[in-house]
Amino acid sequence: MLVLTPKPAPTESLMGFVLRLSETNGYETPWHVLKIAGFDQGEMKTAGFPVKKLAGVLGDHGKSLAPIAYCSQDSSGLREFQLLGHSLGKGVAYKPLRLTKPTICPDCIGEDGYIDAFFDLSIATACPKHGRNLVTLCPQCRSPLTWFRPGLLHCQCGASFGSAPVERSSPALLDLMHVFWAKLHGSALQNSGLQEALPVE
């Protein structure tokens, strides 16, 4: 068991939760948490991420992982991939999930305290809430973001992603991101010019 076991947020990224769990316990990288949970190298970066292993070190909060898991199994053992309960099909060969090259919106992390599952989507390239392009590189060392870092907003080099320059997104791209966000979260479209053209059911 870990010393500190926060509960996942309902719309939190699974990968992001592992990173937040690691940061909360004072580790320099999530690999320490994964080793405690009995993970093999490479298991974290797959859509078949074994949440049952991680649940074993979370105590009562282990049950909260199912809604944010990337895959589920029915009673017959058939596996289906998903994101926040939305089916992604039986396979993920077309890579709908961004598993190895994370991106973030520092403003969202600053406000929410976690990484939203929206940013796990490969098609997510801008933040509809803050109107900015997502951060993909460290503003200081220019290294691509990785899940194996000290914290949600911190690079291995020590820089803060909060200092990354804000690059504003185009209105057309933000309209599209609003639609994807609303679909994923089951919410009404807001501040989007596509509200009538693409209604959310």
mmCIF file of C-alpha atoms in Angstrom:
data_model
loop_
_atom_site.group_PDB
_atom_site.id
_atom_site.type_symbol
_atom_site.label_atom_id
_atom_site.label_comp_id
_atom_site.label_asym_id
_atom_site.label_seq_id
_atom_site.Cartn_x
_atom_site.Cartn_y
_atom_site.Cartn_z
ATOM 1 C CA MET A 1 0.000 0.000 0.000
ATOM 2 C CA LEU A 2 1.076 3.572 -0.686
ATOM 3 C CA VAL A 3 1.194 6.119 2.102
ATOM 4 C CA LEU A 4 -1.091 8.574 0.294
ATOM 5 C CA THR A 5 -3.876 7.299 -1.947
ATOM 6 C CA PRO A 6 -5.962 10.105 -3.495
ATOM 7 C CA LYS A 7 -9.217 9.244 -5.226
ATOM 8 C CA PRO A 8 -9.309 9.588 -9.025
ATOM 9 C CA ALA A 9 -11.473 12.411 -10.360
ATOM 10 C CA PRO A 10 -14.452 11.180 -12.450
ATOM 11 C CA THR A 11 -13.001 12.540 -15.708
ATOM 12 C CA GLU A 12 -9.308 12.147 -14.911
ATOM 13 C CA SER A 13 -6.802 10.672 -17.332
ATOM 14 C CA LEU A 14 -5.703 7.226 -16.158
ATOM 15 C CA MET A 15 -2.084 7.950 -17.069
ATOM 16 C CA GLY A 16 -2.409 11.364 -15.476
ATOM 17 C CA PHE A 17 -3.748 9.816 -12.275
ATOM 18 C CA VAL A 18 -0.702 7.544 -12.013
ATOM 19 C CA LEU A 19 1.506 10.613 -12.363
ATOM 20 C CA ARG A 20 -0.531 12.529 -9.758
ATOM 21 C CA LEU A 21 -0.361 9.525 -7.419
ATOM 22 C CA SER A 22 3.413 9.447 -7.822
ATOM 23 C CA GLU A 23 3.753 13.183 -7.210
ATOM 24 C CA THR A 24 1.496 13.032 -4.134
ATOM 25 C CA ASN A 25 3.756 10.377 -2.613
ATOM 26 C CA GLY A 26 6.920 12.368 -3.362
ATOM 27 C CA TYR A 27 8.416 10.147 -6.062
ATOM 28 C CA GLU A 28 10.520 11.512 -8.906
ATOM 29 C CA THR A 29 8.851 9.248 -11.445
ATOM 30 C CA PRO A 30 5.691 7.074 -11.568
ATOM 31 C CA TRP A 31 7.857 4.006 -12.090
ATOM 32 C CA HIS A 32 8.227 3.672 -8.289
ATOM 33 C CA VAL A 33 4.445 3.416 -7.905
ATOM 34 C CA LEU A 34 4.219 0.910 -10.755
ATOM 35 C CA LYS A 35 6.921 -1.299 -9.249
ATOM 36 C CA ILE A 36 5.084 -1.327 -5.921
ATOM 37 C CA ALA A 37 1.938 -2.346 -7.808
ATOM 38 C CA GLY A 38 3.776 -5.180 -9.565
ATOM 39 C CA PHE A 39 3.890 -3.764 -13.078
ATOM 40 C CA ASP A 40 6.278 -5.005 -15.733
ATOM 41 C CA GLN A 41 8.149 -2.474 -17.862
ATOM 42 C CA GLY A 42 5.999 -1.208 -20.695
ATOM 43 C CA GLU A 43 2.632 -2.108 -19.172
ATOM 44 C CA MET A 44 1.856 1.501 -18.354
ATOM 45 C CA LYS A 45 2.039 2.613 -21.974
ATOM 46 C CA THR A 46 -0.543 0.197 -23.337
ATOM 47 C CA ALA A 47 -4.290 0.621 -23.734
ATOM 48 C CA GLY A 48 -4.619 -2.639 -21.825
ATOM 49 C CA PHE A 49 -3.198 -0.949 -18.712
ATOM 50 C CA PRO A 50 -3.939 -3.475 -15.905
ATOM 51 C CA VAL A 51 -5.901 -1.307 -13.473
ATOM 52 C CA LYS A 52 -6.391 -4.263 -11.113
ATOM 53 C CA LYS A 53 -2.687 -4.160 -10.270
ATOM 54 C CA LEU A 54 -2.852 -0.465 -9.466
ATOM 55 C CA ALA A 55 -6.087 -0.925 -7.518
ATOM 56 C CA GLY A 56 -4.199 -3.264 -5.196
ATOM 57 C CA VAL A 57 -2.181 -0.366 -3.746
ATOM 58 C CA LEU A 58 -5.064 2.123 -3.522
ATOM 59 C CA GLY A 59 -7.181 0.504 -0.830
ATOM 60 C CA ASP A 60 -10.796 1.658 -0.921
ATOM 61 C CA HIS A 61 -10.101 3.984 -3.857
ATOM 62 C CA GLY A 62 -9.125 1.051 -6.088
ATOM 63 C CA LYS A 63 -12.748 0.615 -7.168
ATOM 64 C CA SER A 64 -12.739 4.186 -8.508
ATOM 65 C CA LEU A 65 -10.342 3.206 -11.307
ATOM 66 C CA ALA A 66 -12.896 1.290 -13.387
ATOM 67 C CA PRO A 67 -14.644 4.405 -14.827
ATOM 68 C CA ILE A 68 -11.328 5.869 -16.052
ATOM 69 C CA ALA A 69 -9.798 2.587 -17.297
ATOM 70 C CA TYR A 70 -8.853 2.302 -20.967
ATOM 71 C CA CYS A 71 -10.393 -1.142 -21.376
ATOM 72 C CA SER A 72 -13.040 -3.369 -19.879
ATOM 73 C CA GLN A 73 -13.979 -7.038 -20.082
ATOM 74 C CA ASP A 74 -17.442 -8.533 -20.243
ATOM 75 C CA SER A 75 -18.528 -11.733 -18.497
ATOM 76 C CA SER A 76 -17.191 -13.834 -21.386
ATOM 77 C CA GLY A 77 -13.749 -12.234 -21.154
ATOM 78 C CA LEU A 78 -13.985 -10.177 -24.335
ATOM 79 C CA ARG A 79 -12.013 -6.948 -24.078
ATOM 80 C CA GLU A 80 -13.212 -3.580 -25.311
ATOM 81 C CA PHE A 81 -11.268 -0.337 -25.275
ATOM 82 C CA GLN A 82 -12.870 2.812 -23.948
ATOM 83 C CA LEU A 83 -12.404 6.335 -22.663
ATOM 84 C CA LEU A 84 -14.688 7.523 -19.863
ATOM 85 C CA GLY A 85 -17.110 4.771 -20.817
ATOM 86 C CA HIS A 86 -17.190 5.642 -24.546
ATOM 87 C CA SER A 87 -16.365 2.616 -26.659
ATOM 88 C CA LEU A 88 -13.234 2.780 -28.823
ATOM 89 C CA GLY A 89 -13.818 -0.662 -30.287
ATOM 90 C CA LYS A 90 -12.199 -4.064 -29.893
ATOM 91 C CA GLY A 91 -8.796 -2.820 -31.023
ATOM 92 C CA VAL A 92 -6.827 0.420 -30.961
ATOM 93 C CA ALA A 93 -4.650 -0.103 -34.033
ATOM 94 C CA TYR A 94 -5.647 3.319 -35.345
ATOM 95 C CA LYS A 95 -4.329 4.849 -32.118
ATOM 96 C CA PRO A 96 -7.201 6.968 -30.796
ATOM 97 C CA LEU A 97 -5.339 7.324 -27.506
ATOM 98 C CA ARG A 98 -2.183 9.334 -26.898
ATOM 99 C CA LEU A 99 -0.274 6.850 -24.742
ATOM 100 C CA THR A 100 3.390 7.619 -25.299
ATOM 101 C CA LYS A 101 3.483 11.331 -26.168
ATOM 102 C CA PRO A 102 1.338 13.210 -23.629
ATOM 103 C CA THR A 103 0.219 16.797 -24.016
ATOM 104 C CA ILE A 104 -1.297 19.090 -21.411
ATOM 105 C CA CYS A 105 -3.063 22.361 -20.814
ATOM 106 C CA PRO A 106 -1.220 23.919 -17.849
ATOM 107 C CA ASP A 107 -4.212 26.176 -17.149
ATOM 108 C CA CYS A 108 -6.537 23.191 -16.723
ATOM 109 C CA ILE A 109 -4.096 21.485 -14.364
ATOM 110 C CA GLY A 110 -3.739 24.685 -12.370
ATOM 111 C CA GLU A 111 -7.506 24.978 -11.974
ATOM 112 C CA ASP A 112 -8.481 21.309 -11.587
ATOM 113 C CA GLY A 113 -5.424 19.743 -9.987
ATOM 114 C CA TYR A 114 -5.423 16.834 -12.435
ATOM 115 C CA ILE A 115 -5.164 15.997 -16.161
ATOM 116 C CA ASP A 116 -8.516 15.507 -17.859
ATOM 117 C CA ALA A 117 -9.074 12.390 -19.984
ATOM 118 C CA PHE A 118 -9.816 14.661 -22.957
ATOM 119 C CA PHE A 119 -6.084 15.158 -23.357
ATOM 120 C CA ASP A 120 -5.614 11.395 -23.766
ATOM 121 C CA LEU A 121 -7.249 11.660 -27.180
ATOM 122 C CA SER A 122 -4.930 11.854 -30.182
ATOM 123 C CA ILE A 123 -7.349 14.288 -31.825
ATOM 124 C CA ALA A 124 -7.074 16.726 -28.901
ATOM 125 C CA THR A 125 -4.710 19.455 -30.081
ATOM 126 C CA ALA A 126 -6.095 22.501 -28.279
ATOM 127 C CA CYS A 127 -7.889 23.293 -25.025
ATOM 128 C CA PRO A 128 -11.493 24.414 -25.606
ATOM 129 C CA LYS A 129 -11.689 25.873 -22.100
ATOM 130 C CA HIS A 130 -8.689 28.166 -22.366
ATOM 131 C CA GLY A 131 -8.375 28.689 -26.120
ATOM 132 C CA ARG A 132 -4.748 27.623 -26.318
ATOM 133 C CA ASN A 133 -2.716 25.011 -28.135
ATOM 134 C CA LEU A 134 -1.568 22.171 -25.920
ATOM 135 C CA VAL A 135 1.935 22.022 -24.480
ATOM 136 C CA THR A 136 3.993 19.209 -25.988
ATOM 137 C CA LEU A 137 7.546 20.320 -25.135
ATOM 138 C CA CYS A 138 9.285 21.582 -22.022
ATOM 139 C CA PRO A 139 9.657 25.370 -22.357
ATOM 140 C CA GLN A 140 13.199 25.162 -20.971
ATOM 141 C CA CYS A 141 14.949 21.995 -22.187
ATOM 142 C CA ARG A 142 12.620 21.511 -25.199
ATOM 143 C CA SER A 143 12.275 17.790 -24.492
ATOM 144 C CA PRO A 144 8.943 16.155 -25.414
ATOM 145 C CA LEU A 145 6.632 15.587 -22.473
ATOM 146 C CA THR A 146 6.690 12.115 -20.951
ATOM 147 C CA TRP A 147 4.542 10.416 -18.313
ATOM 148 C CA PHE A 148 7.715 9.566 -16.395
ATOM 149 C CA ARG A 149 8.325 12.962 -14.856
ATOM 150 C CA PRO A 150 8.299 14.383 -11.290
ATOM 151 C CA GLY A 151 4.851 15.966 -11.414
ATOM 152 C CA LEU A 152 1.871 17.127 -13.419
ATOM 153 C CA LEU A 153 3.455 20.501 -14.179
ATOM 154 C CA HIS A 154 7.141 19.642 -13.796
ATOM 155 C CA CYS A 155 9.752 18.440 -16.271
ATOM 156 C CA GLN A 156 12.689 16.164 -15.428
ATOM 157 C CA CYS A 157 14.949 19.192 -15.906
ATOM 158 C CA GLY A 158 13.147 21.033 -13.099
ATOM 159 C CA ALA A 159 11.266 23.532 -15.262
ATOM 160 C CA SER A 160 7.587 24.280 -14.777
ATOM 161 C CA PHE A 161 5.237 23.731 -17.705
ATOM 162 C CA GLY A 162 3.228 26.628 -16.341
ATOM 163 C CA SER A 163 5.866 28.941 -17.796
ATOM 164 C CA ALA A 164 5.263 27.695 -21.334
ATOM 165 C CA PRO A 165 4.260 30.512 -23.721
ATOM 166 C CA VAL A 166 0.568 30.600 -24.558
ATOM 167 C CA GLU A 167 -0.134 29.905 -28.229
ATOM 168 C CA ARG A 168 -3.718 30.822 -29.104
ATOM 169 C CA SER A 169 -5.736 28.387 -31.194
ATOM 170 C CA SER A 170 -7.833 29.312 -34.207
ATOM 171 C CA PRO A 171 -11.599 29.763 -33.680
ATOM 172 C CA ALA A 172 -12.328 26.918 -36.120
ATOM 173 C CA LEU A 173 -10.085 24.490 -34.227
ATOM 174 C CA LEU A 174 -11.603 25.519 -30.905
ATOM 175 C CA ASP A 175 -15.102 24.924 -32.284
ATOM 176 C CA LEU A 176 -14.060 21.381 -33.149
ATOM 177 C CA MET A 177 -12.432 20.835 -29.759
ATOM 178 C CA HIS A 178 -15.632 22.045 -28.046
ATOM 179 C CA VAL A 179 -17.565 19.333 -29.865
ATOM 180 C CA PHE A 180 -15.111 16.591 -28.884
ATOM 181 C CA TRP A 181 -15.059 17.803 -25.261
ATOM 182 C CA ALA A 182 -18.854 17.854 -25.041
ATOM 183 C CA LYS A 183 -19.182 14.403 -26.594
ATOM 184 C CA LEU A 184 -16.616 12.883 -24.221
ATOM 185 C CA HIS A 185 -18.061 14.494 -21.099
ATOM 186 C CA GLY A 186 -21.709 14.234 -22.049
ATOM 187 C CA SER A 187 -22.183 17.962 -21.642
ATOM 188 C CA ALA A 188 -23.903 20.688 -23.637
ATOM 189 C CA LEU A 189 -21.884 22.674 -26.159
ATOM 190 C CA GLN A 190 -20.874 26.122 -24.955
ATOM 191 C CA ASN A 191 -19.204 29.005 -26.766
ATOM 192 C CA SER A 192 -19.147 27.002 -29.979
ATOM 193 C CA GLY A 193 -20.252 28.101 -33.425
ATOM 194 C CA LEU A 194 -21.090 24.480 -34.218
ATOM 195 C CA GLN A 195 -23.871 24.138 -31.648
ATOM 196 C CA GLU A 196 -26.632 23.954 -34.246
ATOM 197 C CA ALA A 197 -24.656 22.150 -36.935
ATOM 198 C CA LEU A 198 -23.457 19.327 -34.664
ATOM 199 C CA PRO A 199 -25.811 18.929 -31.713
ATOM 200 C CA VAL A 200 -24.784 16.696 -28.850
ATOM 201 C CA GLU A 201 -27.274 13.898 -28.265
#
